[in-house]
Amino acid sequence: MRVTIATLLILGALAVPSWADAPFPVIGKTAPDFTLTSQQGQPVRLRQFRGRLVLLNFIYTNCVDVCPITTASLQRVQQELIARRKWGSDVVFVSVTTDPARDTPALLRRYAQRYRADPKGWYFLTGTPANVRKVHAAYGIAVRPRGKGLQEHHLPTFVIDRAGTVLGAYGANPNPRDVLSDLEHLQ
């Protein structure tokens, strides 16, 4: 089934939890640029991926529910993109932490390894709490502590086209077949 841009916009609105104030402000606009630190300890700027399709999401390594499920779904997409020889050169994933105080590059690297995330095309990013909060604010990501190192947060997976425009967002746990179909359509 093909998912149109209008459907992505609707999915983006549905990815907002009931406690959030508004849908994501970035949909239909140029993706706000940022520079954070990768799981390899290197600076990564979102703008460096212009010319490629980007799936951008927000996770934290201490998560026990939706983040691991979403990461596993995206890992299945990654495997198929590798098989199609599109990984890294045509499509990249960027996962920004929602817990920068805890998620160091080393911890993000272990998390990435646990999910067999290929560093040639999947960047797990962290930074100072202030810098990461700026990214959250720019993308409309609300984070609410739940105690014991857990949190509630938005879990969209934004689709950014080659020109840097945010086309829409999937909700938590995107269906790998739908994502692959959409990426193929955008190629």
Coordinates of C-alpha atoms in Angstrom, one line a residue:
M1 CA 0.0 0.0 0.0
R2 CA 1.4 3.4 -0.9
V3 CA 1.2 6.1 1.8
T4 CA 0.7 9.5 0.4
I5 CA 2.2 12.7 1.8
A6 CA -1.3 13.6 3.2
T7 CA -1.4 10.2 5.0
L8 CA 2.1 11.0 6.5
L9 CA 0.7 14.3 7.7
I10 CA -2.2 12.6 9.4
L11 CA 0.1 10.0 10.9
G12 CA 2.3 12.8 12.3
A13 CA -0.7 14.3 14.0
L14 CA -1.6 10.9 15.5
A15 CA 1.9 10.5 16.9
V16 CA 1.3 13.3 19.4
P17 CA 0.4 11.9 22.8
S18 CA -2.8 13.2 24.5
W19 CA -0.8 15.3 27.0
A20 CA 1.0 17.2 24.2
D21 CA -0.2 20.7 23.3
A22 CA 0.0 20.7 19.5
P23 CA 1.0 18.6 16.5
F24 CA 4.6 18.8 15.3
P25 CA 5.3 22.3 14.0
V26 CA 8.0 21.1 11.5
I27 CA 5.8 19.1 9.1
G28 CA 5.8 20.7 5.7
K29 CA 8.8 22.9 6.6
T30 CA 12.6 22.7 6.2
A31 CA 14.0 20.5 8.9
P32 CA 15.6 22.6 11.6
D33 CA 19.4 22.0 11.5
F34 CA 21.4 20.9 14.5
T35 CA 24.8 19.5 15.4
L36 CA 25.1 16.8 18.1
T37 CA 27.6 14.1 18.9
S38 CA 27.3 10.6 17.4
Q39 CA 27.7 7.2 19.1
Q40 CA 31.2 7.3 17.6
G41 CA 32.0 10.6 19.5
Q42 CA 32.0 12.6 16.2
P43 CA 30.0 15.8 15.5
V44 CA 27.0 15.2 13.2
R45 CA 25.1 17.9 11.6
L46 CA 21.6 17.1 10.1
R47 CA 22.4 19.3 7.1
Q48 CA 25.2 17.0 6.1
F49 CA 22.6 14.5 4.9
R50 CA 21.0 16.8 2.3
G51 CA 20.7 14.8 -0.9
R52 CA 19.6 11.7 1.0
L53 CA 16.3 10.6 2.6
V54 CA 16.4 10.8 6.4
L55 CA 14.3 9.1 9.0
L56 CA 14.6 11.1 12.2
N57 CA 13.3 9.8 15.5
F58 CA 13.8 10.3 19.3
I59 CA 14.7 7.5 21.7
Y60 CA 16.5 6.9 25.0
T61 CA 18.5 3.9 25.9
N62 CA 16.8 3.3 29.3
C63 CA 13.4 2.9 27.7
V64 CA 11.6 -0.4 28.4
D65 CA 8.6 -0.1 26.1
V66 CA 8.2 1.7 22.8
C67 CA 11.7 2.9 22.0
P68 CA 13.1 -0.7 21.7
I69 CA 10.1 -1.8 19.5
T70 CA 10.5 1.2 17.2
T71 CA 14.3 0.7 17.0
A72 CA 13.8 -3.0 16.1
S73 CA 11.3 -2.0 13.4
L74 CA 13.7 0.5 11.9
Q75 CA 16.5 -2.2 12.1
R76 CA 14.3 -4.4 9.8
V77 CA 14.0 -1.5 7.4
Q78 CA 17.8 -1.0 7.6
Q79 CA 18.4 -4.7 6.7
E80 CA 16.3 -4.4 3.6
L81 CA 17.9 -1.1 2.6
I82 CA 21.3 -2.8 2.9
A83 CA 20.1 -5.6 0.7
R84 CA 18.8 -3.1 -1.9
R85 CA 22.2 -1.2 -1.7
K86 CA 20.4 2.0 -0.6
W87 CA 21.8 2.1 2.9
G88 CA 23.9 5.2 3.8
S89 CA 24.2 6.5 0.3
D90 CA 20.5 7.1 -0.3
V91 CA 18.9 6.7 3.1
V92 CA 20.1 7.4 6.6
F93 CA 18.5 7.2 10.1
V94 CA 19.1 9.7 12.8
S95 CA 18.0 8.8 16.4
V96 CA 18.3 11.7 18.9
T97 CA 18.3 10.9 22.6
T98 CA 15.6 12.2 24.9
D99 CA 17.9 11.6 27.9
P100 CA 21.2 13.4 27.2
A101 CA 22.2 13.4 30.9
R102 CA 22.4 9.6 30.8
D103 CA 22.9 8.7 27.1
T104 CA 26.6 9.2 26.5
P105 CA 28.2 8.3 23.1
A106 CA 29.5 5.1 24.6
L107 CA 26.0 4.1 25.9
L108 CA 24.4 5.0 22.6
R109 CA 27.1 2.9 20.8
R110 CA 26.2 -0.1 23.0
Y111 CA 22.5 0.5 22.3
A112 CA 23.2 0.7 18.5
Q113 CA 25.2 -2.6 18.7
R114 CA 22.4 -4.3 20.5
Y115 CA 20.1 -3.5 17.6
R116 CA 22.8 -4.2 14.9
A117 CA 22.5 -0.6 13.7
D118 CA 25.0 -0.1 10.9
P119 CA 27.0 3.1 11.7
K120 CA 27.5 3.7 7.9
G121 CA 23.9 5.0 7.9
W122 CA 22.4 5.1 11.4
Y123 CA 23.5 7.9 13.7
F124 CA 22.5 7.9 17.4
L125 CA 23.0 11.4 18.7
T126 CA 23.5 13.1 22.1
G127 CA 24.8 16.4 23.4
T128 CA 24.6 18.7 26.3
P129 CA 21.1 18.8 27.9
A130 CA 20.7 22.4 26.7
N131 CA 21.5 21.6 23.1
V132 CA 19.4 18.4 23.0
R133 CA 16.5 20.4 24.5
K134 CA 16.8 22.9 21.6
V135 CA 16.4 20.1 19.1
H136 CA 13.4 18.7 21.0
A137 CA 11.8 22.2 21.0
A138 CA 12.5 22.7 17.3
Y139 CA 10.8 19.4 16.4
G140 CA 7.9 19.7 18.9
I141 CA 9.2 16.8 21.1
A142 CA 7.8 16.9 24.6
V143 CA 9.5 14.8 27.3
R144 CA 8.0 14.1 30.7
P145 CA 9.9 12.3 33.4
R146 CA 8.1 9.2 34.9
G147 CA 10.6 8.5 37.7
K148 CA 13.3 5.8 38.1
G149 CA 15.1 6.9 34.9
L150 CA 12.0 6.5 32.7
Q151 CA 10.2 9.1 30.7
E152 CA 7.2 9.6 28.5
H153 CA 8.0 11.4 25.2
H154 CA 6.8 11.8 21.7
L155 CA 8.0 9.1 19.4
P156 CA 7.5 10.2 15.8
T157 CA 9.7 9.0 13.0
F158 CA 10.0 12.1 10.8
V159 CA 10.5 11.6 7.0
I160 CA 12.8 14.2 5.6
D161 CA 13.3 14.5 1.8
R162 CA 16.5 15.1 -0.1
A163 CA 16.0 18.8 0.0
G164 CA 15.6 18.8 3.7
T165 CA 11.8 19.2 4.0
V166 CA 9.9 17.3 6.7
L167 CA 7.3 15.5 4.7
G168 CA 5.5 13.9 7.7
A169 CA 5.9 11.5 10.6
Y170 CA 5.1 7.9 11.4
G171 CA 3.8 7.1 14.9
A172 CA 5.5 4.7 17.3
N173 CA 6.5 1.4 15.8
P174 CA 6.3 2.1 12.1
N175 CA 5.4 -0.8 9.9
P176 CA 8.7 -1.7 8.0
R177 CA 6.8 -2.6 4.8
D178 CA 5.1 0.7 4.7
V179 CA 8.3 2.6 5.4
L180 CA 10.1 0.7 2.7
S181 CA 7.3 1.4 0.2
D182 CA 7.3 5.1 1.1
L183 CA 11.1 5.3 0.8
E184 CA 10.9 3.6 -2.6
H185 CA 8.2 6.0 -3.7
L186 CA 10.4 9.0 -2.7
Q187 CA 13.5 7.7 -4.5

